Amino acid sequence: MTKPQTNRPDALEVQNLVVHNTVLTAVRGIDFTLPAGGRMGLVGESGSGKTLTALSLMGLLPMGWQANGTVRHDGVDLITQSDKAFSSRRGRTISMVFQDPLSSLDPVRRIGFQVSSVIRRHTKASKQEAEAQTLELFRQMSLPRPEQLMRAYPHEISGGQRQRVMIAMALACYPQLIIADEPTTALDVTVQKQVLRILNNAVQERGCALMMITHDLPIIAAMCDTVAVMYAGRIVEMGPVSEVFRAPRHHYTKGLLDSQPTMDNIALDGSSRLASIPGMVPPLHSLPRGCAFHPRCSAASDRCRAEVPQLETGQRRAACWHPIEAGADATVQAGVTA
Amino acid sequence: MTRPFDEHHLTPPLLEMRQVTQTYLLNRKSLLGARPSLTVLDNVSFDVRPGEAVGLVGESGSGKTTLTRILTGMEKPKQGHVFYNGADVWAGDGERWRNFRRSVQVVMQSPRSSLDPRMRIGLSLLEPLRALKIEGDHVARVHEVLDQVGMTRQALERYPHEFSGGQLQRIAIARALMPAPKVLIADEPVSALDVSIQAQVLNLLKDLVRELGLSLVFIAHDLSVVAYTTSRVSVMSAGRIVEVGKPLDLFTKPQAEATQNLVGAILTVEAGLAGNALA
Ligand SMILES: Nc1ncnc2c1ncn2[C@@H]1O[C@H](COP(=O)(O)OP(=O)(O)OP(=O)(O)O)[C@@H](O)[C@H]1O
Ligand SMILES: Nc1ncnc2c1ncn2[C@@H]1O[C@H](COP(=O)(O)OP(=O)(O)O)[C@@H](O)[C@H]1O
Ligand code: SF4
Ligand SMILES: [Mg+2]
Ligand SMILES: [Mg+2]
């Protein structure tokens, strides 16, 4: 895995990011730093605010939503950037791979044209140069028959191929940061591994930073150095992936790990039950007081129901009044068969 | 192909397709040429017995959803037969057809496209009862089903866009349960869900099989999820069933190349932490 290089400025420094519309606050003050070349995973349940976080970094929030706080990238604060300054950066120093590649590709333009347009928009490359670079990118993505693929329309290629075209487009201008929002959720497992491998190699070769958004813990384990766990708009646990996954401190993180169907916790006679977190993510308009996880937490106390736990400082942090201490539970990574 | 589960032959299948072949006509390449056809299912037999949970795995495009469309009567097979309770569903009268349609319900892959965006959830849940002309206490049924999928009643007044993908999939499952089916066909019902919710839904499906005596056909491309939920798994590849077995046997000694590929594609946290997940 790439070691973050200390001589380059951080790829992203996020302080107290809040994302809201007139009635709801979906992201409620998050802080994290992604060093140049670093790889961070952002994991959390549906509705926890992962996508809105990513969209606010890209300046692509949906109508009516607004971001506050500080997001420093490449020496500028992205939150205060004008739309025009943002769009010149988008695709150049930060680029994003979306969950659904069909909706982010233009259905009526050939894919070769779409990727080379991105290159021409951000560099001085001529039409021929941009096309040659696109072809080279398609080869790097292990796309079959790249010359023919240049002339294909998005609907004429498979989902896995489309997602590789999106990754090619995201890499086109040698960005400093790639944000990948559930890039393989819509893909078949067999294709998923291939796409992840390609993304992994491309990020490594270029030394760009990666922010990997997913609810799939094995993907984070395979791709990232650090992980931030989000719940109801806040980061509840953060640290090196190996430490967080081997010895989670927050009860939500542990619940996620225990819910993984692994070959260890599946009794293949059909009698096993997976451990699951009871209840569901609270709706934004009626978040519980105190720790937002308390209605689902078996360790919740009166304090949890009254006061919001703050994220600890340091490398390995959790926001929990009663964090799980290392060694307290030796079976953390194995999963539980109830 | 020999079937490894002779003990099952004692109970007749509840839902069965026998030697089904399905082809689609593609667009002409030239004005005068014949329309080429594509064989999507090639002489496929598949069945589920009362209260049994069976799995169907296969790479994308292998024909799983097409098989689902045939099992549910959404499509008529070009060749072969579909039997519900021993009777050919395409050969009987209207009563037989209605009973079949009511008894076999499906949960689709994408909850967002299976729910009408302009309809409140409460109305969407009633829709199958209306379409199938089922009488009874609909409100009580809605509440019962909401409880089964772990949603609150507040959901009834809201619209699909107010829910996250994960919440919507549970609503879609609730809707499939509304007519009290005997067979539930779930086409990748958890691939879009969060892990913690995945576990809830998988446990729920297991409970439904056990407590309501429901038959389950569970389709996925992730073999570990299928293994957890079912006791007999068929592997599809290019329109054929290439292997049938117990989950453990498929994991430990996969025979067909397609099965081996699916086993090799499984990512785990442990492999990721060990640094060899993408090797
Ligand atoms: N356009 C919108 N109008 C109203 N609420 C919205 C809108 N977009 C997002 N939300 C709400 O904001 C919260 C966070 O949404 P976001 O999409 O960022 O979460 P997520 O973690 O990425 O979820 P998922 O995994 O389902 O995509 C959710 O509660 C969602 O319902
Ligand atoms: N209506 C159709 N017309 C032409 N081809 C189809 C149609 N429906 C499915 N196919 C093709 O049949 C194959 C199997 O499709 P499907 O049943 O959707 O597979 P899966 O669900 O396993 O992804 C694919 O190659 C697909 O392109
Ligand atoms: S703060 Fe309390 S309720 Fe929240 S996770 Fe920690 S123990 Fe559970
Ligand atoms: Mg999202
Ligand atoms: Mg399908």
XYZ file of C-alpha atoms and ligand atoms in Angstrom:
685
model
C 0.000 0.000 0.000
C 1.162 3.552 -0.675
C 2.743 5.276 2.264
C 1.589 8.873 2.507
C 4.422 11.234 1.534
C 5.077 13.824 4.166
C 6.650 16.473 1.918
C 3.441 17.090 -0.025
C 0.559 19.131 1.422
C -2.486 17.157 2.549
C -4.851 16.139 -0.230
C -7.801 17.132 1.899
C -8.267 18.794 5.253
C -11.872 18.892 6.384
C -12.895 20.853 9.466
C -16.348 20.962 10.952
C -18.111 20.193 7.690
C -21.861 20.645 7.981
C -24.219 19.899 5.095
C -27.816 21.022 5.404
C -30.891 22.252 3.603
C -33.557 24.534 5.034
C -35.036 21.850 7.275
C -32.484 19.063 7.716
C -28.833 18.734 8.657
C -27.456 15.563 7.059
C -23.745 15.993 7.888
C -23.291 17.316 11.393
C -19.738 18.550 11.787
C -17.082 16.149 10.586
C -13.296 16.530 10.652
C -10.651 14.482 8.910
C -7.372 14.851 7.113
C -6.364 12.842 4.079
C -2.611 13.090 3.436
C -1.252 13.307 -0.113
C -1.288 9.805 -1.567
C -3.284 8.519 1.414
C -6.226 6.171 1.153
C -9.165 6.703 3.395
C -12.329 4.655 3.575
C -15.614 6.281 4.537
C -18.021 3.647 5.716
C -21.532 3.906 7.046
C -25.105 2.863 6.564
C -27.496 4.235 3.957
C -28.445 7.744 4.824
C -25.476 8.349 7.083
C -24.332 11.219 4.864
C -21.480 9.700 2.882
C -22.669 10.821 -0.532
C -23.562 14.335 0.574
C -20.082 14.603 2.121
C -18.528 13.582 -1.189
C -20.771 15.856 -3.236
C -19.914 18.825 -1.048
C -16.198 18.161 -1.657
C -16.958 18.193 -5.385
C -19.195 21.283 -5.292
C -22.002 19.155 -6.684
C -24.598 19.307 -3.912
C -28.194 18.871 -5.071
C -30.466 21.935 -5.245
C -31.286 23.386 -1.864
C -28.352 21.816 -0.010
C -25.505 23.862 1.403
C -22.115 23.104 2.955
C -20.450 25.006 5.802
C -17.085 24.574 7.449
C -13.611 24.328 5.951
C -12.469 21.984 3.210
C -8.858 22.707 2.313
C -7.443 21.210 -0.851
C -4.397 22.284 -2.823
C -4.081 25.475 -0.762
C -7.662 26.707 -1.234
C -10.862 26.460 0.758
C -13.325 24.659 -1.480
C -16.371 25.773 0.483
C -15.796 29.427 -0.376
C -14.886 28.749 -4.014
C -17.174 30.134 -6.661
C -18.940 27.676 -8.954
C -16.665 28.700 -11.798
C -13.456 28.086 -9.871
C -14.893 24.790 -8.717
C -15.701 23.491 -12.146
C -12.180 24.213 -13.378
C -10.844 22.031 -10.564
C -13.439 19.323 -10.879
C -11.981 16.552 -12.986
C -8.522 18.144 -12.815
C -7.264 18.011 -9.241
C -10.234 16.172 -7.730
C -12.332 13.685 -9.597
C -15.136 11.414 -8.644
C -16.342 7.956 -9.644
C -20.069 7.557 -9.066
C -22.053 4.506 -8.076
C -24.103 4.443 -11.249
C -21.906 4.991 -14.302
C -24.849 5.049 -16.711
C -26.300 8.173 -15.191
C -22.976 9.992 -15.257
C -22.095 9.225 -18.877
C -23.779 11.042 -21.747
C -25.932 8.405 -23.501
C -25.698 9.979 -26.953
C -21.933 10.532 -27.180
C -19.261 7.974 -27.922
C -17.260 7.107 -24.832
C -13.896 7.854 -26.452
C -15.113 11.366 -27.184
C -16.354 11.826 -23.615
C -13.051 10.858 -22.018
C -10.916 12.836 -24.452
C -13.136 15.899 -23.929
C -12.284 15.807 -20.237
C -8.588 15.729 -21.122
C -8.940 18.619 -23.567
C -10.955 20.695 -21.132
C -8.232 20.573 -18.500
C -5.014 20.380 -20.515
C -3.637 21.956 -23.653
C -3.707 18.620 -25.460
C -4.780 18.621 -29.111
C -7.635 16.438 -30.290
C -5.225 13.750 -31.508
C -3.142 13.848 -28.336
C -6.231 13.590 -26.153
C -7.491 10.620 -28.162
C -4.132 8.878 -27.915
C -4.139 9.421 -24.139
C -7.672 8.072 -23.896
C -6.708 4.940 -25.793
C -3.741 4.459 -23.473
C -6.026 4.858 -20.437
C -8.443 2.275 -21.834
C -5.511 -0.125 -22.205
C -4.467 0.529 -18.596
C -8.024 -0.288 -17.522
C -7.712 -3.677 -19.274
C -10.690 -2.808 -21.431
C -11.081 -5.288 -24.284
C -10.690 -4.051 -27.899
C -9.891 -0.460 -26.819
C -9.896 0.981 -30.368
C -13.436 -0.237 -30.996
C -14.535 0.753 -27.516
C -13.563 4.366 -28.245
C -16.439 4.443 -30.721
C -19.014 2.672 -28.523
C -21.951 4.351 -26.808
C -22.440 3.815 -23.047
C -25.394 1.425 -23.441
C -23.370 -0.829 -25.724
C -20.911 -1.920 -23.035
C -21.371 -3.890 -19.837
C -21.693 -2.393 -16.369
C -18.171 -3.431 -15.401
C -16.742 -1.918 -18.582
C -18.677 1.304 -18.015
C -17.298 1.599 -14.500
C -13.765 1.173 -15.894
C -14.482 3.937 -18.411
C -15.529 6.120 -15.472
C -12.290 5.313 -13.666
C -10.350 6.136 -16.845
C -12.162 9.458 -16.987
C -11.446 10.117 -13.320
C -7.741 9.439 -13.892
C -7.543 11.370 -17.151
C -5.997 14.518 -15.734
C -3.747 13.015 -13.078
C -5.864 14.259 -10.167
C -4.439 14.613 -6.665
C -7.560 13.074 -5.196
C -10.083 10.525 -6.412
C -13.391 10.164 -4.624
C -15.062 6.842 -5.398
C -18.647 6.588 -4.155
C -19.703 2.927 -4.052
C -17.871 2.320 -7.341
C -18.581 -1.408 -7.405
C -21.901 -1.715 -5.586
C -23.794 -2.105 -8.845
C -21.346 -4.669 -10.198
C -21.149 -8.395 -10.127
C -18.682 -9.824 -7.558
C -16.490 -11.325 -10.239
C -16.222 -7.969 -12.008
C -15.968 -6.100 -8.709
C -12.638 -7.615 -7.834
C -11.212 -6.764 -11.235
C -12.409 -3.148 -11.062
C -11.005 -2.743 -7.548
C -7.667 -4.184 -8.633
C -7.479 -1.751 -11.535
C -8.440 1.224 -9.380
C -5.939 0.119 -6.750
C -3.069 -0.112 -9.231
C -3.927 3.151 -10.948
C -4.034 5.059 -7.660
C -0.781 3.471 -6.541
C 1.076 4.243 -9.782
C 0.008 7.865 -9.775
C 0.422 8.447 -6.063
C -2.935 10.202 -5.866
C -5.064 10.140 -2.750
C -8.188 7.990 -2.618
C -11.368 8.460 -0.681
C -13.324 5.233 -0.923
C -16.972 5.447 0.061
C -18.745 2.166 0.638
C -20.764 0.178 3.114
C -18.707 -2.876 2.261
C -16.059 -3.478 4.932
C -14.025 -6.038 2.934
C -13.505 -3.403 0.224
C -12.160 -0.927 2.785
C -9.874 -3.623 4.194
C -8.545 -4.339 0.715
C -8.066 -0.750 -0.473
C -7.489 1.697 2.397
C -4.948 2.651 5.103
C -7.369 4.522 7.324
C -11.093 4.374 7.847
C -13.732 6.758 9.165
C -17.015 5.232 10.288
C -20.027 7.515 9.879
C -23.318 7.279 11.707
C -26.200 9.734 11.432
C -24.047 12.497 9.971
C -21.097 12.190 12.345
C -17.825 10.316 12.352
C -18.057 7.892 15.270
C -14.754 6.080 14.858
C -11.562 6.645 12.953
C -8.072 5.180 12.685
C -5.824 2.793 10.788
C -7.958 0.127 9.089
C -6.138 -2.790 10.690
C -6.630 -1.390 14.201
C -10.229 -0.321 13.755
C -11.250 -3.616 12.162
C -9.284 -5.841 14.542
C -10.252 -3.990 17.705
C -13.214 -1.653 17.156
C -13.862 0.795 20.007
C -17.309 2.024 18.998
C -20.264 -0.321 19.395
C -21.599 0.534 15.937
C -18.298 -0.431 14.283
C -18.299 -3.700 16.161
C -21.887 -4.335 15.114
C -20.947 -3.798 11.468
C -18.034 -6.201 11.721
C -20.123 -8.839 13.456
C -22.793 -8.629 10.734
C -20.397 -9.724 7.984
C -21.349 -13.073 6.533
C -18.020 -14.892 6.634
C -17.343 -18.561 6.324
C -16.586 -18.573 10.058
C -20.020 -17.495 11.163
C -22.084 -19.409 8.642
C -23.043 -22.822 9.872
C -23.667 -24.343 6.504
C -26.483 -26.559 7.704
C -28.749 -23.519 7.585
C -29.140 -23.238 11.360
C -27.011 -20.146 11.958
C -28.230 -16.609 12.415
C -26.078 -13.643 11.568
C -25.476 -11.112 14.272
C -27.296 -7.957 13.240
C -27.695 -4.489 14.669
C -31.262 -4.177 15.923
C -33.453 -1.323 14.700
C -32.438 1.046 11.958
C -30.761 4.331 11.212
C -32.891 7.097 12.736
C -34.483 9.536 10.295
C -32.735 12.912 10.163
C -35.796 14.815 11.308
C -36.034 12.902 14.572
C -32.532 12.056 15.714
C -32.321 10.719 19.257
C -30.739 12.895 21.956
C -27.217 12.137 23.101
C -25.408 9.437 21.159
C -27.465 8.913 18.005
C -26.719 5.182 18.196
C -28.128 4.714 21.703
C -31.492 3.151 20.741
C -29.589 0.353 18.993
C -26.733 -0.049 21.470
C -26.663 -2.743 24.164
C -24.159 -0.740 26.232
C -26.195 2.475 26.318
C -26.373 4.266 29.696
C -28.260 7.341 30.916
C -25.302 9.446 29.937
C -25.468 8.086 26.342
C -29.126 9.096 26.179
C -28.398 12.648 27.323
C -25.008 13.826 26.100
C -23.363 13.644 22.678
C -20.011 11.859 22.968
C -17.164 13.771 21.289
C -14.598 12.160 19.046
C -11.386 11.450 20.938
C -8.201 13.090 19.713
C -5.155 11.290 18.391
C -4.672 8.680 15.714
C -7.183 6.169 16.984
C -10.457 7.809 17.943
C -13.979 6.881 18.862
C -16.955 8.969 19.930
C -18.375 6.785 22.670
C -18.980 7.108 26.407
C -18.203 3.439 26.982
C -15.717 2.427 24.318
C -14.824 -1.230 23.926
C -11.359 -1.719 25.387
C -8.802 -3.735 23.445
C -8.664 -7.323 24.670
C -12.090 -7.075 26.270
C -13.490 -9.218 23.493
C -11.141 -11.621 21.822
C -13.597 -12.658 19.124
C -14.031 -9.260 17.509
C -12.841 -10.135 14.054
C -14.304 -13.581 13.844
C -17.955 -12.607 13.891
C -20.610 -13.970 16.150
C -22.971 -16.840 15.684
C -25.965 -16.262 17.859
C -27.023 -34.101 -14.892
C -27.604 -36.181 -11.772
C -29.308 -34.630 -8.808
C -27.497 -35.111 -5.524
C -30.542 -34.743 -3.315
C -32.495 -37.915 -3.649
C -34.248 -37.457 -0.313
C -36.000 -34.434 -1.792
C -37.712 -36.543 -4.380
C -40.043 -37.736 -1.665
C -41.740 -34.333 -1.493
C -43.131 -33.030 -4.776
C -42.011 -29.523 -5.773
C -44.296 -26.588 -5.045
C -42.957 -24.551 -7.943
C -41.063 -26.082 -10.791
C -39.823 -25.312 -14.267
C -39.013 -28.260 -16.498
C -36.682 -28.172 -19.500
C -37.243 -24.519 -20.196
C -35.560 -22.850 -23.124
C -36.000 -19.141 -23.644
C -34.805 -17.226 -26.674
C -35.090 -13.581 -27.613
C -35.067 -12.108 -31.098
C -32.413 -9.459 -31.589
C -32.411 -6.548 -34.060
C -31.668 -7.309 -37.691
C -28.122 -6.532 -38.737
C -29.267 -5.718 -42.299
C -32.604 -4.895 -43.842
C -33.143 -8.270 -45.478
C -31.285 -10.545 -43.097
C -33.043 -12.863 -40.693
C -33.391 -11.620 -37.119
C -30.700 -13.318 -35.064
C -31.875 -14.912 -31.839
C -30.186 -15.307 -28.481
C -30.728 -18.340 -26.267
C -30.804 -17.019 -22.724
C -32.004 -20.173 -20.961
C -30.978 -23.491 -22.428
C -33.021 -26.489 -21.292
C -33.143 -25.423 -17.651
C -34.959 -27.350 -14.924
C -35.327 -25.832 -11.497
C -37.613 -26.417 -8.528
C -38.399 -25.510 -4.950
C -40.332 -27.614 -2.440
C -42.719 -26.397 0.282
C -40.783 -24.633 3.029
C -37.487 -25.111 1.243
C -34.934 -22.357 0.631
C -32.975 -22.763 -2.569
C -30.285 -20.522 -3.997
C -29.360 -19.492 -7.505
C -25.972 -17.942 -8.164
C -24.214 -16.914 -11.332
C -22.250 -14.137 -12.919
C -24.009 -11.162 -14.436
C -25.863 -11.972 -17.616
C -26.000 -15.681 -16.898
C -29.811 -15.720 -17.000
C -30.898 -15.501 -13.360
C -33.427 -12.720 -13.833
C -34.825 -14.362 -16.945
C -35.341 -17.527 -14.905
C -37.162 -15.417 -12.324
C -39.442 -13.924 -14.954
C -40.388 -17.411 -16.106
C -40.905 -18.784 -12.590
C -43.257 -15.917 -11.751
C -45.235 -16.112 -14.988
C -44.120 -12.703 -16.216
C -42.848 -14.421 -19.355
C -44.028 -17.510 -21.158
C -41.195 -19.894 -22.025
C -40.592 -20.660 -25.697
C -40.150 -24.316 -24.748
C -40.772 -26.224 -21.543
C -43.295 -25.935 -18.721
C -43.884 -24.217 -15.402
C -45.792 -26.131 -12.726
C -47.315 -24.750 -9.543
C -48.604 -27.399 -7.151
C -48.205 -29.952 -9.882
C -50.357 -28.108 -12.440
C -49.094 -26.484 -15.638
C -49.713 -22.774 -15.042
C -49.934 -21.919 -18.740
C -52.474 -24.678 -19.449
C -55.153 -24.149 -16.801
C -58.115 -21.846 -16.269
C -58.221 -18.325 -14.826
C -58.618 -19.546 -11.279
C -55.447 -21.639 -11.464
C -53.586 -18.655 -12.934
C -54.787 -16.251 -10.221
C -53.855 -18.678 -7.467
C -50.391 -19.078 -9.000
C -49.838 -15.330 -9.398
C -50.895 -14.656 -5.852
C -48.793 -17.451 -4.386
C -45.526 -16.562 -6.096
C -44.191 -13.099 -5.284
C -40.929 -11.513 -6.218
C -38.592 -8.930 -4.711
C -36.679 -7.210 -7.478
C -33.101 -6.062 -7.680
C -33.674 -2.314 -7.650
C -36.168 -0.972 -5.113
C -36.144 2.508 -6.615
C -37.470 1.341 -9.945
C -39.968 -1.120 -8.460
C -41.825 1.506 -6.406
C -43.898 4.262 -8.013
C -42.199 7.560 -7.083
C -45.519 9.467 -6.978
C -47.243 7.021 -4.657
C -47.122 7.142 -0.873
C -45.630 3.981 0.637
C -48.925 3.034 2.238
C -50.658 3.013 -1.140
C -47.796 1.120 -2.777
C -48.144 -1.605 -0.170
C -51.850 -1.965 -0.921
C -51.268 -2.131 -4.660
C -50.679 -5.919 -4.911
C -53.860 -6.621 -2.902
C -55.847 -4.417 -5.257
C -54.284 -5.899 -8.396
C -54.936 -9.439 -7.157
C -58.410 -8.547 -5.809
C -57.628 -9.872 -2.340
C -60.187 -9.078 0.379
C -59.704 -8.736 4.133
C -58.391 -6.295 6.712
C -55.820 -4.508 4.587
C -54.742 -2.055 7.273
C -53.957 -4.816 9.737
C -52.025 -6.646 7.033
C -49.963 -3.533 6.237
C -49.047 -3.126 9.900
C -48.158 -6.779 10.287
C -45.889 -6.725 7.255
C -44.229 -3.464 8.306
C -43.376 -5.107 11.627
C -41.943 -8.115 9.825
C -39.519 -5.968 7.866
C -38.703 -3.682 10.788
C -40.216 -0.427 9.531
C -42.333 2.012 11.515
C -45.851 3.146 10.572
C -44.599 6.664 9.891
C -43.263 5.280 6.630
C -46.795 4.843 5.262
C -47.370 8.555 4.676
C -44.037 9.156 2.979
C -42.848 8.953 -0.633
C -40.020 6.766 -2.004
C -37.603 9.698 -2.500
C -37.682 10.344 1.251
C -35.978 7.012 1.940
C -32.456 5.803 1.473
C -31.831 2.845 -0.818
C -31.614 0.495 2.123
C -34.936 1.539 3.592
C -36.608 1.282 0.197
C -35.509 -2.291 -0.291
C -37.205 -3.281 2.941
C -40.371 -1.578 1.754
C -40.150 -3.551 -1.494
C -39.839 -6.771 0.505
C -42.857 -5.740 2.578
C -44.854 -5.225 -0.588
C -43.974 -8.674 -1.885
C -45.167 -10.178 1.409
C -48.531 -8.379 1.290
C -50.535 -11.080 -0.570
C -49.176 -13.735 1.840
C -47.355 -15.689 -0.881
C -46.280 -19.330 -0.581
C -43.129 -18.788 -2.618
C -40.948 -15.721 -2.359
C -38.425 -15.129 -5.107
C -35.766 -12.637 -4.110
C -33.581 -11.386 -6.957
C -30.453 -9.921 -5.343
C -32.494 -8.404 -2.531
C -29.572 -7.483 -0.311
C -26.805 -6.490 -2.696
C -27.764 -2.821 -2.345
C -28.197 -2.965 1.435
C -25.861 -2.067 4.253
C -24.168 -4.906 6.055
C -26.079 -4.525 9.300
C -29.376 -4.344 7.443
C -28.295 -7.190 5.152
C -27.986 -9.375 8.210
C -31.440 -8.316 9.411
C -32.990 -9.074 6.038
C -31.208 -12.410 5.687
C -32.338 -13.381 9.185
C -35.835 -12.198 8.319
C -35.919 -14.319 5.187
C -34.799 -17.327 7.219
C -37.500 -16.628 9.803
C -40.149 -16.361 7.086
C -39.116 -19.713 5.686
C -39.257 -21.317 9.100
C -42.228 -19.610 10.723
C -44.560 -19.155 7.767
C -43.386 -22.278 5.996
C -42.524 -20.082 3.025
C -40.516 -21.419 0.095
C -37.658 -19.173 -0.908
C -35.753 -18.817 -4.149
C -32.798 -16.623 -3.338
C -30.766 -15.178 -6.187
C -27.433 -13.455 -5.789
C -23.985 -13.268 -7.235
C -22.364 -13.461 -3.790
C -22.057 -17.102 -2.840
C -21.520 -16.447 0.892
C -24.836 -14.629 1.191
C -26.649 -17.433 -0.617
C -24.912 -20.054 1.498
C -26.168 -18.406 4.636
C -29.764 -18.338 3.485
C -30.350 -21.565 1.568
C -29.689 -25.286 1.806
C -29.389 -26.167 -1.888
C -27.717 -23.967 -4.468
C -27.757 -24.044 -8.282
C -24.970 -22.372 -10.194
C -25.824 -20.783 -13.549
C -23.500 -19.959 -16.360
C -24.421 -18.830 -19.867
C -28.035 -19.945 -19.616
C -27.387 -23.396 -18.139
C -27.331 -24.813 -14.658
C -23.778 -26.104 -14.421
C -23.700 -27.340 -10.838
C -26.122 -28.068 -7.996
C -25.009 -28.754 -4.461
C -25.054 -27.999 -0.795
C -23.423 -24.648 0.000
C -20.502 -26.194 1.885
C -19.661 -28.535 -0.985
C -19.750 -25.687 -3.498
C -17.370 -23.689 -1.300
C -14.927 -26.437 -0.475
C -14.893 -28.407 -3.714
C -16.377 -26.365 -6.537
C -16.502 -28.485 -9.694
C -17.635 -26.195 -12.497
C -15.383 -23.364 -13.627
C -18.207 -20.874 -13.020
C -18.468 -22.017 -9.393
C -14.713 -21.734 -8.936
C -14.810 -18.161 -10.248
C -17.594 -17.221 -7.855
C -15.744 -18.719 -4.886
C -12.559 -16.869 -5.907
C -14.392 -13.551 -6.112
C -15.452 -13.422 -2.468
C -13.771 -10.598 -0.558
C -13.351 -10.852 3.198
C -12.174 -8.433 5.851
C -9.494 -10.889 6.935
C -8.036 -11.252 3.439
C -8.074 -7.461 3.098
C -6.198 -6.947 6.357
C -3.710 -9.637 5.377
C -3.057 -7.633 2.200
C -3.928 -10.356 -0.287
C -7.580 -9.675 -1.056
C -6.935 -8.382 -4.569
C -4.156 -10.821 -5.390
N -32.516 15.472 -2.172
C -32.759 15.123 -0.900
N -33.898 15.529 -0.262
C -34.144 15.179 1.032
N -33.307 14.443 1.789
C -32.170 14.003 1.213
C -31.824 14.306 -0.156
N -30.628 13.744 -0.434
C -30.251 13.116 0.689
N -31.161 13.260 1.678
C -31.074 12.717 3.025
O -29.799 13.007 3.545
C -29.297 11.897 4.290
C -27.916 11.511 3.785
O -27.998 11.159 2.415
P -26.786 10.539 1.621
O -27.337 10.178 0.285
O -25.642 11.407 1.701
O -26.495 9.188 2.477
P -25.690 7.885 2.057
O -25.031 7.466 3.293
O -24.826 8.060 0.927
O -26.926 6.910 1.679
P -27.039 5.768 0.560
O -25.985 4.780 0.896
O -28.424 5.235 0.678
O -26.837 6.454 -0.757
C -30.348 10.797 4.182
O -31.126 10.784 5.350
C -31.184 11.209 3.005
O -32.523 10.761 3.187
N -35.679 -8.871 -23.401
C -34.435 -9.254 -23.759
N -34.016 -9.145 -25.055
C -32.775 -9.532 -25.420
N -31.855 -10.027 -24.560
C -32.202 -10.159 -23.258
C -33.489 -9.767 -22.765
N -33.545 -10.010 -21.427
C -32.343 -10.526 -21.101
N -31.538 -10.610 -22.184
C -30.173 -11.124 -22.189
O -30.205 -12.364 -21.532
C -29.052 -12.579 -20.757
C -29.453 -12.887 -19.320
O -30.124 -11.767 -18.754
P -30.654 -11.741 -17.269
O -31.655 -12.785 -17.121
O -31.092 -10.373 -17.004
O -29.307 -12.101 -16.449
P -28.868 -11.778 -14.916
O -30.030 -11.439 -14.131
O -28.179 -12.999 -14.473
O -27.969 -10.598 -15.001
C -28.205 -11.345 -20.908
O -27.219 -11.590 -21.896
C -29.195 -10.316 -21.400
O -28.555 -9.330 -22.150
S -21.969 6.385 23.500
Fe -23.221 4.939 24.589
S -24.901 4.495 23.178
Fe -23.302 5.443 21.990
S -22.119 3.746 21.198
Fe -21.117 4.379 23.074
S -22.015 3.071 24.644
Fe -23.347 2.926 22.860
Mg -24.722 7.051 -1.062
Mg -30.315 -9.862 -12.799
